[in-house]
């Protein structure tokens, strides 16, 4: 490891969870040295035979490491094997991959007991820091507690793995609306107003709000103004004047918004001109209730669409409960219990909520489908609710729906997971299709749904 004497060199020690999060993560460090402790290889070996999605990632990581190290001698593995060039990198890679036998290091180096794998990995990083004082040794891990332990053990540099994120701070992503300080109309000099039926449109200068996108909502501090961006060019923005009162007086299947944020979501869900709506937020904020209520309103009451298709992936949180008998819909019923629970809530005032639920499911032609069998289907004139779990990458889930998306008239996606990947996917593959993305994940509490009960 002669390169370690260079003051500008960095040595990244990867934790197991980084390789499980992104199996080829070691290719993301370009000209720097990447260290894989022996303990990490042992953990990958134990995980690879489990019957879970994470086992696949472990096997991919092991095969990738083998591809890099297959022709290397033991001495070369200790000195460092050149990493293959990353096609995404602008410059050619000059980094090396090093396998370190951390079992040879004494526990006293870090002061942590060596009976835990996390402690052995930290011990390895601290040892390398002492062995190469002129090199920046960085422990990379997704485990927050492990980062705290490493700092407490004397490691100077610890980092989270963020290479897979679109930007470093996800709070900087658009929330689907902008808040204008003060009274909006006090900032407007001249505007052109047009009337199209019951809708009023205003054309204002683009300089007033330089950074906007289509179907973004605008609010101000007056508590009365609310508008949505219909279109824009280099000089002007066309706004649809909605108003807070109109947003708050919407109703879908008997459900009314409890705050302005639910009002904006319902307005987007009920607008047939918006093909894709993404709702995110914490549990209990009303995402499922709003999406299902709007779907029933458009299918049963207005007759715009013919059916409602609900689908989701089927990750197992605990141990498998085994084989489920029955048809596809009967097998999916336990996974989509949130939908049937919501239907019961919508009809809790009925004399027999269970009978009402079953009647509505038949009337609205609500179908439960497995995401495993959705690829390539031609779904016509339907409302599709994609209920994504936090366990599975939402990017991979939408890839299954890529062909179906082009054929479906209406899609409502309810996400609880890694929506940064969703944004990246939509930006790269569906730039002309996405018209509205409503996110409720900004850190301030007033941006979250308050729930509809």
Coordinates of C-alpha atoms in Angstrom, one line a residue:
X1 CA 0.0 0.0 0.0
X2 CA 2.7 2.5 -1.1
X3 CA 0.1 5.0 -2.3
X4 CA -0.9 5.6 1.3
X5 CA 2.0 7.9 1.9
X6 CA 0.6 10.5 -0.5
X7 CA -1.0 13.4 1.4
X8 CA -3.8 13.7 -1.1
X9 CA -4.7 10.0 -1.0
X10 CA -7.8 8.6 0.7
X11 CA -8.5 5.2 1.9
X12 CA -12.1 4.1 2.2
X13 CA -13.0 1.2 4.5
X14 CA -16.4 -0.2 3.5
X15 CA -18.9 -1.6 5.9
X16 CA -21.1 -4.6 4.9
X17 CA -24.3 -2.6 4.7
X18 CA -22.8 -0.4 2.0
X19 CA -22.2 -3.4 -0.3
X20 CA -25.7 -4.7 0.5
X21 CA -27.1 -1.2 -0.3
X22 CA -25.2 -1.0 -3.6
X23 CA -23.2 -4.2 -4.4
X24 CA -20.8 -2.4 -6.8
X25 CA -20.2 0.5 -4.4
X26 CA -16.4 0.0 -4.5
X27 CA -16.4 1.3 -8.1
X28 CA -17.6 4.7 -6.9
X29 CA -14.4 5.9 -5.3
X30 CA -12.4 6.5 -8.5
X31 CA -8.7 7.2 -7.8
X32 CA -8.8 6.3 -4.1
X33 CA -8.0 3.0 -2.3
X34 CA -11.0 0.9 -1.2
X35 CA -10.4 -1.5 1.7
X36 CA -12.7 -4.5 2.3
X37 CA -12.0 -6.1 5.7
X38 CA -12.2 -9.9 6.0
X39 CA -15.1 -9.5 8.4
X40 CA -17.2 -7.9 5.6
X41 CA -16.5 -10.9 3.4
X42 CA -17.6 -13.3 6.2
X43 CA -20.8 -11.3 6.7
X44 CA -21.6 -11.4 3.0
X45 CA -21.0 -15.2 3.0
X46 CA -23.5 -15.7 5.8
X47 CA -26.1 -13.5 4.2
X48 CA -25.9 -14.9 0.6
X49 CA -27.8 -18.1 1.4
X50 CA -30.8 -16.5 3.1
X51 CA -34.2 -16.4 1.3
X52 CA -34.5 -12.7 1.2
X53 CA -33.9 -9.9 -1.4
X54 CA -30.7 -8.9 0.6
X55 CA -29.2 -12.3 -0.3
X56 CA -29.2 -11.4 -4.0
X57 CA -27.3 -8.2 -3.3
X58 CA -24.8 -10.1 -1.2
X59 CA -24.2 -12.6 -4.1
X60 CA -23.9 -9.7 -6.6
X61 CA -21.3 -8.1 -4.4
X62 CA -19.3 -11.3 -4.0
X63 CA -19.3 -12.0 -7.7
X64 CA -18.2 -8.4 -8.4
X65 CA -15.3 -8.7 -6.0
X66 CA -14.3 -12.0 -7.5
X67 CA -14.3 -10.5 -10.9
X68 CA -11.8 -7.9 -9.8
X69 CA -9.6 -10.2 -7.7
X70 CA -9.8 -13.5 -9.6
X71 CA -6.3 -13.2 -11.2
X72 CA -4.6 -11.5 -8.2
X73 CA -2.1 -13.3 -5.9
X74 CA -2.4 -13.1 -2.1
X75 CA 0.4 -10.5 -2.1
X76 CA -1.3 -8.4 -4.7
X77 CA -4.6 -8.5 -2.8
X78 CA -2.8 -7.1 0.2
X79 CA -1.0 -4.4 -1.8
X80 CA -4.1 -3.5 -3.8
X81 CA -5.5 -4.6 -7.1
X82 CA -6.4 -1.9 -9.7
X83 CA -10.1 -1.2 -9.9
X84 CA -11.8 -1.3 -13.3
X85 CA -12.7 2.1 -14.8
X86 CA -16.1 3.4 -14.0
X87 CA -17.9 4.3 -17.2
X88 CA -19.8 7.1 -15.3
X89 CA -16.6 8.7 -14.1
X90 CA -15.1 11.5 -16.2
X91 CA -11.5 10.4 -15.5
X92 CA -10.0 7.0 -15.6
X93 CA -9.9 5.1 -12.3
X94 CA -6.5 4.8 -10.6
X95 CA -7.8 3.4 -7.4
X96 CA -7.1 0.0 -5.9
X97 CA -9.1 -2.7 -4.1
X98 CA -7.5 -4.1 -1.0
X99 CA -8.5 -7.1 1.1
X100 CA -7.3 -6.7 4.8
X101 CA -7.3 -9.5 7.3
X102 CA -8.6 -7.6 10.2
X103 CA -8.5 -10.7 12.5
X104 CA -4.7 -10.1 12.9
X105 CA -5.2 -6.7 14.6
X106 CA -5.4 -6.5 18.4
X107 CA -8.6 -5.4 20.0
X108 CA -6.7 -2.8 22.1
X109 CA -6.2 -0.7 19.0
X110 CA -9.7 0.8 19.2
X111 CA -10.6 -0.2 22.8
X112 CA -13.7 -2.0 21.6
X113 CA -14.3 -5.6 22.4
X114 CA -13.6 -7.8 19.4
X115 CA -16.5 -10.2 19.7
X116 CA -18.8 -8.1 17.4
X117 CA -18.3 -7.7 13.6
X118 CA -18.9 -3.9 13.7
X119 CA -16.2 -3.5 16.3
X120 CA -13.7 -5.5 14.2
X121 CA -14.4 -3.3 11.2
X122 CA -13.9 -0.2 13.3
X123 CA -10.8 -1.7 14.7
X124 CA -9.5 -2.3 11.2
X125 CA -10.1 1.4 10.2
X126 CA -8.4 2.7 13.4
X127 CA -5.4 0.4 12.7
X128 CA -5.1 1.7 9.1
X129 CA -5.3 5.3 10.4
X130 CA -2.4 4.7 12.7
X131 CA -0.4 2.7 10.1
X132 CA -0.9 5.5 7.5
X133 CA -0.9 8.8 9.4
X134 CA -0.5 10.9 6.2
X135 CA -3.5 9.2 4.5
X136 CA -7.1 10.1 5.1
X137 CA -8.7 6.9 6.3
X138 CA -12.5 7.0 6.0
X139 CA -15.0 4.5 7.3
X140 CA -18.1 4.4 5.1
X141 CA -21.2 2.9 6.6
X142 CA -25.0 3.3 6.5
X143 CA -25.2 2.5 10.2
X144 CA -25.5 5.7 12.2
X145 CA -24.7 4.0 15.5
X146 CA -21.6 2.5 14.0
X147 CA -20.5 5.9 12.9
X148 CA -20.8 7.2 16.4
X149 CA -18.9 4.3 17.8
X150 CA -16.1 4.8 15.3
X151 CA -15.7 8.4 16.3
X152 CA -15.7 7.4 19.9
X153 CA -13.0 4.9 19.2
X154 CA -10.7 7.6 17.7
X155 CA -11.4 7.4 14.0
X156 CA -11.2 10.9 12.6
X157 CA -13.3 10.4 9.4
X158 CA -16.6 8.5 9.0
X159 CA -19.2 9.0 6.3
X160 CA -22.5 7.8 5.1
X161 CA -22.7 6.3 1.6
X162 CA -24.5 8.9 -0.5
X163 CA -23.2 8.2 -4.0
X164 CA -26.6 6.8 -5.1
X165 CA -28.5 9.9 -4.2
X166 CA -29.4 12.5 -6.8
X167 CA -28.3 15.3 -4.5
X168 CA -26.7 15.3 -1.1
X169 CA -29.6 16.9 0.7
X170 CA -33.0 15.4 -0.2
X171 CA -34.7 18.3 1.6
X172 CA -33.6 20.4 -1.4
X173 CA -35.9 18.5 -3.8
X174 CA -39.1 20.1 -4.8
X175 CA -42.1 19.6 -2.5
X176 CA -44.6 20.1 -5.4
X177 CA -45.5 23.7 -4.3
X178 CA -43.9 27.0 -3.5
X179 CA -44.7 29.4 -0.7
X180 CA -44.6 33.1 -1.7
X181 CA -43.8 35.5 1.1
X182 CA -46.4 38.1 1.8
X183 CA -49.3 38.8 -0.6
X184 CA -48.7 37.3 -4.0
X185 CA -50.5 40.0 -5.9
X186 CA -48.4 42.7 -4.2
X187 CA -45.4 41.2 -6.2
X188 CA -47.2 41.2 -9.5
X189 CA -46.9 44.3 -11.7
X190 CA -48.9 43.5 -14.8
X191 CA -50.7 40.4 -15.8
X192 CA -53.1 39.1 -18.5
X193 CA -56.3 37.3 -17.4
X194 CA -58.2 34.9 -19.4
X195 CA -61.5 33.1 -18.6
X196 CA -62.1 29.5 -19.9
X197 CA -65.4 28.3 -18.6
X198 CA -65.3 28.3 -14.8
X199 CA -61.5 28.5 -14.8
X200 CA -59.5 31.7 -14.6
X201 CA -55.9 31.9 -15.9
X202 CA -53.3 34.6 -15.3
X203 CA -50.2 35.2 -17.3
X204 CA -47.4 36.7 -15.2
X205 CA -43.8 37.5 -15.8
X206 CA -41.4 34.6 -15.4
X207 CA -39.0 36.8 -13.4
X208 CA -41.5 36.8 -10.6
X209 CA -40.9 33.0 -10.0
X210 CA -37.8 32.0 -12.0
X211 CA -37.7 28.4 -10.9
X212 CA -41.0 26.6 -11.6
X213 CA -42.2 23.4 -13.2
X214 CA -45.5 22.4 -14.7
X215 CA -48.4 21.7 -12.2
X216 CA -46.4 23.1 -9.3
X217 CA -48.7 24.8 -6.8
X218 CA -48.2 28.4 -5.5
X219 CA -49.4 29.6 -2.1
X220 CA -48.8 32.9 -0.2
X221 CA -49.1 34.2 3.4
X222 CA -52.5 35.8 2.9
X223 CA -54.3 32.4 3.3
X224 CA -56.5 33.1 0.3
X225 CA -54.3 32.8 -2.8
X226 CA -53.6 29.4 -4.4
X227 CA -52.7 28.7 -8.0
X228 CA -51.2 26.0 -10.2
X229 CA -48.6 26.4 -13.0
X230 CA -50.2 25.3 -16.3
X231 CA -47.4 26.2 -18.6
X232 CA -44.4 28.5 -18.9
X233 CA -41.8 29.8 -21.3
X234 CA -38.8 32.1 -21.0
X235 CA -40.9 35.2 -20.5
X236 CA -44.2 34.2 -18.9
X237 CA -45.9 31.8 -16.6
X238 CA -49.5 30.7 -17.1
X239 CA -51.2 30.2 -13.7
X240 CA -54.6 28.6 -13.0
X241 CA -56.2 30.6 -10.2
X242 CA -57.7 28.0 -7.8
X243 CA -57.9 29.8 -4.5
X244 CA -57.6 28.2 -1.0
X245 CA -61.4 28.2 -0.5
X246 CA -62.0 26.2 -3.6
X247 CA -59.2 23.7 -2.7
X248 CA -60.7 23.2 0.8
X249 CA -64.2 22.7 -0.4
X250 CA -63.4 19.8 -2.7
X251 CA -65.0 16.5 -2.0
X252 CA -64.4 13.0 -3.3
X253 CA -66.5 10.0 -2.1
X254 CA -67.5 12.0 1.0
X255 CA -63.9 12.9 1.9
X256 CA -62.8 16.5 2.3
X257 CA -59.3 17.8 2.8
X258 CA -58.4 18.8 6.3
X259 CA -55.5 21.1 5.3
X260 CA -54.3 22.9 2.3
X261 CA -51.7 20.2 1.5
X262 CA -54.4 17.6 1.3
X263 CA -56.4 20.0 -0.8
X264 CA -53.5 20.3 -3.3
X265 CA -53.2 16.5 -3.4
X266 CA -56.9 16.0 -4.0
X267 CA -56.9 18.7 -6.8
X268 CA -54.2 16.9 -8.6
X269 CA -55.8 13.5 -8.1
X270 CA -59.1 14.6 -9.5
X271 CA -57.6 16.4 -12.5
X272 CA -57.8 14.0 -15.5
X273 CA -55.2 16.1 -17.3
X274 CA -52.5 15.0 -14.9
X275 CA -51.4 11.4 -15.7
X276 CA -49.0 10.8 -12.8
X277 CA -49.4 11.8 -9.2
X278 CA -46.9 10.8 -6.5
X279 CA -47.9 11.1 -2.8
X280 CA -45.3 10.6 0.0
X281 CA -45.5 11.1 3.7
X282 CA -45.5 9.4 7.1
X283 CA -47.9 6.6 8.0
X284 CA -51.4 7.9 8.8
X285 CA -51.2 11.1 6.8
X286 CA -54.0 10.2 4.5
X287 CA -52.2 9.1 1.3
X288 CA -54.2 5.9 0.8
X289 CA -57.5 7.4 1.8
X290 CA -57.2 10.4 -0.6
X291 CA -56.0 8.2 -3.5
X292 CA -58.8 5.6 -3.0
X293 CA -61.5 8.2 -2.4
X294 CA -60.6 10.1 -5.6
X295 CA -60.4 6.8 -7.6
X296 CA -63.9 5.8 -6.5
X297 CA -65.2 9.2 -7.3
X298 CA -63.9 9.1 -10.9
X299 CA -64.9 5.4 -11.5
X300 CA -68.3 5.1 -9.7
X301 CA -69.7 8.7 -9.4
X302 CA -68.3 10.3 -12.6
X303 CA -67.9 7.2 -14.8
X304 CA -64.6 8.6 -16.3
X305 CA -62.8 5.3 -15.8
X306 CA -63.8 1.7 -15.9
X307 CA -62.0 0.1 -13.0
X308 CA -59.5 0.5 -10.2
X309 CA -56.3 -1.7 -10.1
X310 CA -54.4 -1.9 -6.9
X311 CA -50.9 -3.5 -6.9
X312 CA -47.9 -3.6 -4.8
X313 CA -44.7 -5.7 -4.2
X314 CA -44.8 -8.4 -1.5
X315 CA -41.7 -8.1 0.7
X316 CA -41.8 -10.1 4.0
X317 CA -41.0 -8.1 7.1
X318 CA -40.7 -11.1 9.4
X319 CA -40.5 -14.8 8.7
X320 CA -42.4 -16.2 5.8
X321 CA -46.0 -17.4 6.6
X322 CA -45.7 -20.0 3.9
X323 CA -47.8 -20.8 0.8
X324 CA -51.1 -18.9 0.5
X325 CA -53.9 -20.8 -1.3
X326 CA -56.4 -19.3 -3.7
X327 CA -56.5 -17.1 -6.8
X328 CA -54.1 -14.2 -7.4
X329 CA -56.5 -11.7 -5.8
X330 CA -57.0 -14.0 -2.8
X331 CA -53.2 -14.3 -2.4
X332 CA -52.8 -10.5 -2.7
X333 CA -55.6 -9.7 -0.2
X334 CA -53.3 -9.9 3.0
X335 CA -50.8 -7.5 1.3
X336 CA -53.4 -5.0 0.4
X337 CA -55.3 -5.0 3.6
X338 CA -54.7 -1.2 3.8
X339 CA -57.0 -0.8 0.9
X340 CA -59.9 -2.9 2.4
X341 CA -59.4 -1.1 5.7
X342 CA -59.7 2.2 4.0
X343 CA -62.8 1.1 2.2
X344 CA -64.3 0.2 5.6
X345 CA -63.3 3.7 7.0
X346 CA -65.0 5.4 4.0
X347 CA -68.3 3.5 4.8
X348 CA -68.1 3.3 8.6
X349 CA -71.3 5.2 8.9
X350 CA -73.2 2.6 6.9
X351 CA -75.4 0.0 8.6
X352 CA -73.2 -2.8 7.5
X353 CA -69.7 -1.5 6.6
X354 CA -68.5 -5.0 5.5
X355 CA -71.3 -5.4 3.0
X356 CA -70.8 -1.9 1.7
X357 CA -67.1 -2.6 1.2
X358 CA -67.9 -5.7 -0.8
X359 CA -70.5 -3.9 -2.9
X360 CA -68.2 -1.1 -3.7
X361 CA -65.4 -3.4 -4.6
X362 CA -67.7 -5.1 -7.2
X363 CA -69.2 -1.8 -8.3
X364 CA -65.9 0.0 -8.9
X365 CA -64.4 -3.2 -10.3
X366 CA -61.5 -3.0 -7.8
X367 CA -58.8 -5.6 -8.7
X368 CA -55.9 -6.7 -6.6
X369 CA -52.9 -7.6 -8.7
X370 CA -49.4 -8.8 -8.0
X371 CA -46.6 -6.6 -9.3
X372 CA -44.8 -9.7 -10.4
X373 CA -47.2 -10.1 -13.3
X374 CA -47.8 -6.5 -14.4
X375 CA -45.0 -6.1 -16.9
X376 CA -46.2 -5.9 -20.5
X377 CA -49.9 -5.7 -19.7
X378 CA -52.1 -3.4 -21.7
X379 CA -54.4 -1.7 -19.1
X380 CA -57.0 0.5 -20.7
X381 CA -59.0 3.3 -19.0
X382 CA -58.2 2.4 -15.5
X383 CA -57.1 4.1 -12.3
X384 CA -53.9 2.3 -11.1
X385 CA -52.8 2.6 -7.5
X386 CA -49.2 1.4 -7.1
X387 CA -48.6 0.9 -3.4
X388 CA -44.8 0.7 -2.9
X389 CA -43.2 -0.6 0.2
X390 CA -40.1 0.9 1.9
X391 CA -38.3 -2.5 1.6
X392 CA -38.0 -2.7 -2.1
X393 CA -36.4 -0.1 -4.4
X394 CA -39.1 2.1 -5.9
X395 CA -36.9 2.5 -9.0
X396 CA -37.1 -1.2 -9.7
X397 CA -40.8 -1.2 -9.0
X398 CA -41.5 1.5 -11.6
X399 CA -39.3 -0.3 -14.1
X400 CA -41.8 -3.1 -14.0
X401 CA -44.5 -0.6 -15.0
X402 CA -42.6 1.3 -17.7
X403 CA -44.6 -0.2 -20.6
X404 CA -47.8 -0.2 -18.7
X405 CA -47.4 3.5 -17.8
X406 CA -47.5 4.4 -21.5
X407 CA -50.8 2.6 -21.9
X408 CA -52.7 3.5 -18.7
X409 CA -54.9 6.6 -18.7
X410 CA -54.5 7.3 -15.0
X411 CA -51.9 6.3 -12.5
X412 CA -51.8 7.1 -8.8
X413 CA -48.6 6.1 -7.0
X414 CA -48.4 5.9 -3.2
X415 CA -44.8 5.7 -2.1
X416 CA -43.3 5.2 1.3
X417 CA -39.7 4.5 0.3
X418 CA -36.7 5.9 -1.5
X419 CA -38.3 8.5 -3.6
X420 CA -35.0 10.1 -4.6
X421 CA -34.6 7.1 -7.0
X422 CA -38.1 7.7 -8.3
X423 CA -37.3 11.3 -9.1
X424 CA -34.1 10.2 -10.9
X425 CA -36.0 7.5 -12.8
X426 CA -38.8 9.9 -13.9
X427 CA -36.4 12.6 -14.8
X428 CA -34.3 10.3 -17.0
X429 CA -36.9 8.0 -18.6
X430 CA -40.2 9.9 -18.5
X431 CA -39.4 13.6 -19.0
X432 CA -42.4 14.2 -21.2
X433 CA -44.8 12.1 -19.2
X434 CA -44.5 13.3 -15.7
X435 CA -46.6 16.4 -15.1
X436 CA -46.9 16.6 -11.3
X437 CA -45.0 15.2 -8.4
X438 CA -46.4 15.9 -5.0
X439 CA -44.0 15.2 -2.1
X440 CA -44.8 15.6 1.6
X441 CA -41.3 14.8 3.0
X442 CA -39.9 18.3 3.7
X443 CA -38.6 18.5 7.2
X444 CA -41.0 21.2 8.6
X445 CA -44.1 19.7 10.1
X446 CA -46.6 21.8 8.3
X447 CA -45.6 20.2 5.0
X448 CA -46.9 16.8 6.1
X449 CA -50.4 15.4 5.7
X450 CA -52.3 15.6 9.0
X451 CA -54.5 12.6 8.2
X452 CA -58.1 12.2 7.3
X453 CA -60.1 10.1 9.8

